[in-house]
Amino acid sequence: MTASATKVRRSPRQLFAMAVGAVFLLVGVLGFIPGVTTNYDQLTGAGHESGALLLGMFQVSILHNIVHLAFGIAGILLSRTVKGAKSFLIVGGVIYLVLWLYGLLIDHGSAANFVPLNSADNWLHLGLGLGMIVLGVVPVSGAKAPIADSR
């Protein structure tokens, strides 16, 4: 019995959303790996007290890592449709812009910094927010690109 090949095709925007989701998933996993995350012994559940730094730069906590994992899973799942991919990129971008503003306005040493965030996180969130929105709204070709070949 011969299995037939089925090609799954995705639009460029779906590929963007899938790639962004995969990166968030990877970042969420890396946040739990000692060495990749420095001061791992200072990783806390949430709050500004967490001294753990992803790549020695971005303040993380267990909550922060879980949010990255959930955001990554959402991106991958929503990338299954063109509408879902576009929504993920635009709404996710807006969320990251709001998070950027929040990080600028709060006192990083206060209980309001529950995620936690530092200056490096803030500027990364600005770039992510703008980049995701651009990927969600920029006109892309309607052509579908092959992504997988399953048998």
PDB file of C-alpha atoms in Angstrom:
ATOM      1  CA  MET A   1       0.000   0.000   0.000  1.00  0.00           C
ATOM      2  CA  THR A   2       1.447   3.362  -1.047  1.00  0.00           C
ATOM      3  CA  ALA A   3       0.809   6.479   0.983  1.00  0.00           C
ATOM      4  CA  SER A   4       0.043   9.557  -1.055  1.00  0.00           C
ATOM      5  CA  ALA A   5       1.929  12.776  -0.426  1.00  0.00           C
ATOM      6  CA  THR A   6      -0.116  15.669   0.898  1.00  0.00           C
ATOM      7  CA  LYS A   7       1.344  19.130   0.576  1.00  0.00           C
ATOM      8  CA  VAL A   8       0.314  21.700   3.147  1.00  0.00           C
ATOM      9  CA  ARG A   9       0.531  25.207   1.776  1.00  0.00           C
ATOM     10  CA  ARG A  10       0.764  28.374   3.849  1.00  0.00           C
ATOM     11  CA  SER A  11       0.628  32.028   2.872  1.00  0.00           C
ATOM     12  CA  PRO A  12       3.638  34.234   3.669  1.00  0.00           C
ATOM     13  CA  ARG A  13       1.700  35.791   6.573  1.00  0.00           C
ATOM     14  CA  GLN A  14       1.004  32.327   7.982  1.00  0.00           C
ATOM     15  CA  LEU A  15       4.713  31.565   7.758  1.00  0.00           C
ATOM     16  CA  PHE A  16       5.515  34.835   9.558  1.00  0.00           C
ATOM     17  CA  ALA A  17       3.094  33.991  12.366  1.00  0.00           C
ATOM     18  CA  MET A  18       4.436  30.444  12.612  1.00  0.00           C
ATOM     19  CA  ALA A  19       8.028  31.720  12.778  1.00  0.00           C
ATOM     20  CA  VAL A  20       7.195  34.327  15.435  1.00  0.00           C
ATOM     21  CA  GLY A  21       5.319  31.693  17.440  1.00  0.00           C
ATOM     22  CA  ALA A  22       8.235  29.265  17.176  1.00  0.00           C
ATOM     23  CA  VAL A  23      10.661  31.931  18.400  1.00  0.00           C
ATOM     24  CA  PHE A  24       8.445  32.700  21.401  1.00  0.00           C
ATOM     25  CA  LEU A  25       8.199  28.984  22.152  1.00  0.00           C
ATOM     26  CA  LEU A  26      11.984  28.687  21.995  1.00  0.00           C
ATOM     27  CA  VAL A  27      12.461  31.739  24.236  1.00  0.00           C
ATOM     28  CA  GLY A  28      10.031  30.266  26.769  1.00  0.00           C
ATOM     29  CA  VAL A  29      11.992  27.015  26.885  1.00  0.00           C
ATOM     30  CA  LEU A  30      15.371  28.782  27.036  1.00  0.00           C
ATOM     31  CA  GLY A  31      14.164  30.780  30.042  1.00  0.00           C
ATOM     32  CA  PHE A  32      14.160  27.511  32.012  1.00  0.00           C
ATOM     33  CA  ILE A  33      17.678  26.427  31.021  1.00  0.00           C
ATOM     34  CA  PRO A  34      20.492  27.279  33.435  1.00  0.00           C
ATOM     35  CA  GLY A  35      23.424  28.820  31.613  1.00  0.00           C
ATOM     36  CA  VAL A  36      21.273  30.285  28.874  1.00  0.00           C
ATOM     37  CA  THR A  37      19.483  32.000  31.747  1.00  0.00           C
ATOM     38  CA  THR A  38      22.068  33.494  34.093  1.00  0.00           C
ATOM     39  CA  ASN A  39      21.441  33.773  37.831  1.00  0.00           C
ATOM     40  CA  TYR A  40      19.110  30.803  37.398  1.00  0.00           C
ATOM     41  CA  ASP A  41      19.113  30.239  41.171  1.00  0.00           C
ATOM     42  CA  GLN A  42      17.362  33.623  41.466  1.00  0.00           C
ATOM     43  CA  LEU A  43      14.458  32.629  39.180  1.00  0.00           C
ATOM     44  CA  THR A  44      11.210  33.335  41.029  1.00  0.00           C
ATOM     45  CA  GLY A  45       7.574  32.657  40.225  1.00  0.00           C
ATOM     46  CA  ALA A  46       6.814  36.278  39.383  1.00  0.00           C
ATOM     47  CA  GLY A  47       7.741  39.788  40.403  1.00  0.00           C
ATOM     48  CA  HIS A  48      10.634  42.178  40.230  1.00  0.00           C
ATOM     49  CA  GLU A  49      12.629  40.127  42.752  1.00  0.00           C
ATOM     50  CA  SER A  50      13.580  37.615  40.076  1.00  0.00           C
ATOM     51  CA  GLY A  51      17.254  38.074  39.304  1.00  0.00           C
ATOM     52  CA  ALA A  52      17.308  35.544  36.462  1.00  0.00           C
ATOM     53  CA  LEU A  53      18.403  36.973  33.108  1.00  0.00           C
ATOM     54  CA  LEU A  54      17.754  35.277  29.779  1.00  0.00           C
ATOM     55  CA  LEU A  55      20.955  35.579  27.731  1.00  0.00           C
ATOM     56  CA  GLY A  56      22.346  37.609  30.629  1.00  0.00           C
ATOM     57  CA  MET A  57      20.156  40.531  29.583  1.00  0.00           C
ATOM     58  CA  PHE A  58      16.393  40.077  29.779  1.00  0.00           C
ATOM     59  CA  GLN A  59      14.839  39.717  33.233  1.00  0.00           C
ATOM     60  CA  VAL A  60      12.636  36.619  33.418  1.00  0.00           C
ATOM     61  CA  SER A  61      10.547  34.734  35.938  1.00  0.00           C
ATOM     62  CA  ILE A  62       8.578  31.514  35.781  1.00  0.00           C
ATOM     63  CA  LEU A  63       5.475  33.560  34.869  1.00  0.00           C
ATOM     64  CA  HIS A  64       7.400  35.426  32.154  1.00  0.00           C
ATOM     65  CA  ASN A  65       8.621  32.130  30.650  1.00  0.00           C
ATOM     66  CA  ILE A  66       5.139  30.607  30.759  1.00  0.00           C
ATOM     67  CA  VAL A  67       3.732  33.683  28.984  1.00  0.00           C
ATOM     68  CA  HIS A  68       6.358  33.222  26.242  1.00  0.00           C
ATOM     69  CA  LEU A  69       5.420  29.546  25.905  1.00  0.00           C
ATOM     70  CA  ALA A  70       1.686  30.325  25.730  1.00  0.00           C
ATOM     71  CA  PHE A  71       2.253  33.132  23.225  1.00  0.00           C
ATOM     72  CA  GLY A  72       4.356  30.785  21.091  1.00  0.00           C
ATOM     73  CA  ILE A  73       1.730  28.060  21.122  1.00  0.00           C
ATOM     74  CA  ALA A  74      -0.948  30.625  20.225  1.00  0.00           C
ATOM     75  CA  GLY A  75       1.136  31.858  17.282  1.00  0.00           C
ATOM     76  CA  ILE A  76       1.686  28.370  15.939  1.00  0.00           C
ATOM     77  CA  LEU A  77      -1.978  27.415  16.308  1.00  0.00           C
ATOM     78  CA  LEU A  78      -3.269  30.670  14.830  1.00  0.00           C
ATOM     79  CA  SER A  79      -0.890  30.379  11.882  1.00  0.00           C
ATOM     80  CA  ARG A  80      -3.089  27.563  10.543  1.00  0.00           C
ATOM     81  CA  THR A  81      -5.373  30.131   8.880  1.00  0.00           C
ATOM     82  CA  VAL A  82      -4.610  33.392   7.093  1.00  0.00           C
ATOM     83  CA  LYS A  83      -7.084  35.278   9.292  1.00  0.00           C
ATOM     84  CA  GLY A  84      -5.690  33.728  12.474  1.00  0.00           C
ATOM     85  CA  ALA A  85      -2.119  34.542  11.447  1.00  0.00           C
ATOM     86  CA  LYS A  86      -3.001  38.149  10.726  1.00  0.00           C
ATOM     87  CA  SER A  87      -4.875  38.478  14.019  1.00  0.00           C
ATOM     88  CA  PHE A  88      -1.999  36.955  15.983  1.00  0.00           C
ATOM     89  CA  LEU A  89       0.536  39.330  14.447  1.00  0.00           C
ATOM     90  CA  ILE A  90      -1.528  42.501  14.811  1.00  0.00           C
ATOM     91  CA  VAL A  91      -3.144  41.828  18.196  1.00  0.00           C
ATOM     92  CA  GLY A  92       0.100  40.355  19.554  1.00  0.00           C
ATOM     93  CA  GLY A  93       1.976  43.403  18.313  1.00  0.00           C
ATOM     94  CA  VAL A  94      -0.479  45.719  20.056  1.00  0.00           C
ATOM     95  CA  ILE A  95      -0.108  43.686  23.261  1.00  0.00           C
ATOM     96  CA  TYR A  96       3.674  44.086  23.075  1.00  0.00           C
ATOM     97  CA  LEU A  97       3.361  47.842  22.500  1.00  0.00           C
ATOM     98  CA  VAL A  98       1.106  48.089  25.572  1.00  0.00           C
ATOM     99  CA  LEU A  99       3.648  46.024  27.517  1.00  0.00           C
ATOM    100  CA  TRP A 100       6.405  48.392  26.318  1.00  0.00           C
ATOM    101  CA  LEU A 101       4.448  51.422  27.582  1.00  0.00           C
ATOM    102  CA  TYR A 102       3.688  49.635  30.846  1.00  0.00           C
ATOM    103  CA  GLY A 103       7.376  48.869  31.317  1.00  0.00           C
ATOM    104  CA  LEU A 104       8.280  52.511  30.717  1.00  0.00           C
ATOM    105  CA  LEU A 105       5.709  53.843  33.179  1.00  0.00           C
ATOM    106  CA  ILE A 106       6.126  51.531  36.162  1.00  0.00           C
ATOM    107  CA  ASP A 107       8.842  51.604  38.794  1.00  0.00           C
ATOM    108  CA  HIS A 108      10.928  48.492  38.028  1.00  0.00           C
ATOM    109  CA  GLY A 109      11.590  48.003  41.743  1.00  0.00           C
ATOM    110  CA  SER A 110       7.911  47.999  42.697  1.00  0.00           C
ATOM    111  CA  ALA A 111       5.260  45.319  43.021  1.00  0.00           C
ATOM    112  CA  ALA A 112       3.715  46.702  39.800  1.00  0.00           C
ATOM    113  CA  ASN A 113       6.623  45.031  37.965  1.00  0.00           C
ATOM    114  CA  PHE A 114       5.020  41.612  38.334  1.00  0.00           C
ATOM    115  CA  VAL A 115       6.114  40.169  34.953  1.00  0.00           C
ATOM    116  CA  PRO A 116       9.158  41.224  35.568  1.00  0.00           C
ATOM    117  CA  LEU A 117      10.558  43.769  33.109  1.00  0.00           C
ATOM    118  CA  ASN A 118      13.832  45.633  32.791  1.00  0.00           C
ATOM    119  CA  SER A 119      15.062  48.242  30.296  1.00  0.00           C
ATOM    120  CA  ALA A 120      16.288  45.590  27.840  1.00  0.00           C
ATOM    121  CA  ASP A 121      12.835  43.942  27.934  1.00  0.00           C
ATOM    122  CA  ASN A 122      11.153  47.295  27.325  1.00  0.00           C
ATOM    123  CA  TRP A 123      13.072  48.065  24.155  1.00  0.00           C
ATOM    124  CA  LEU A 124      12.743  44.514  22.904  1.00  0.00           C
ATOM    125  CA  HIS A 125       8.977  44.791  23.411  1.00  0.00           C
ATOM    126  CA  LEU A 126       8.909  47.980  21.328  1.00  0.00           C
ATOM    127  CA  GLY A 127      10.735  46.218  18.479  1.00  0.00           C
ATOM    128  CA  LEU A 128       8.554  43.124  18.748  1.00  0.00           C
ATOM    129  CA  GLY A 129       5.347  45.129  18.809  1.00  0.00           C
ATOM    130  CA  LEU A 130       6.239  47.227  15.782  1.00  0.00           C
ATOM    131  CA  GLY A 131       7.687  44.254  13.893  1.00  0.00           C
ATOM    132  CA  MET A 132       4.660  42.052  14.490  1.00  0.00           C
ATOM    133  CA  ILE A 133       2.240  44.769  13.423  1.00  0.00           C
ATOM    134  CA  VAL A 134       4.230  45.399  10.249  1.00  0.00           C
ATOM    135  CA  LEU A 135       4.222  41.661   9.462  1.00  0.00           C
ATOM    136  CA  GLY A 136       0.472  41.617  10.089  1.00  0.00           C
ATOM    137  CA  VAL A 137      -0.430  44.554   7.845  1.00  0.00           C
ATOM    138  CA  VAL A 138       2.192  44.682   5.089  1.00  0.00           C
ATOM    139  CA  PRO A 139       0.736  43.507   1.786  1.00  0.00           C
ATOM    140  CA  VAL A 140       1.994  40.037   0.923  1.00  0.00           C
ATOM    141  CA  SER A 141       1.547  37.939  -2.151  1.00  0.00           C
ATOM    142  CA  GLY A 142      -1.510  35.723  -2.176  1.00  0.00           C
ATOM    143  CA  ALA A 143       0.657  32.839  -3.375  1.00  0.00           C
ATOM    144  CA  LYS A 144       0.986  29.944  -1.006  1.00  0.00           C
ATOM    145  CA  ALA A 145       4.366  28.496  -0.171  1.00  0.00           C
ATOM    146  CA  PRO A 146       4.899  24.791   0.515  1.00  0.00           C
ATOM    147  CA  ILE A 147       5.693  24.096   4.147  1.00  0.00           C
ATOM    148  CA  ALA A 148       5.467  20.401   4.686  1.00  0.00           C
ATOM    149  CA  ASP A 149       5.310  17.155   2.810  1.00  0.00           C
ATOM    150  CA  SER A 150       3.671  14.376   4.793  1.00  0.00           C
ATOM    151  CA  ARG A 151       3.307  10.819   3.722  1.00  0.00           C
TER     152      ARG A 151
END
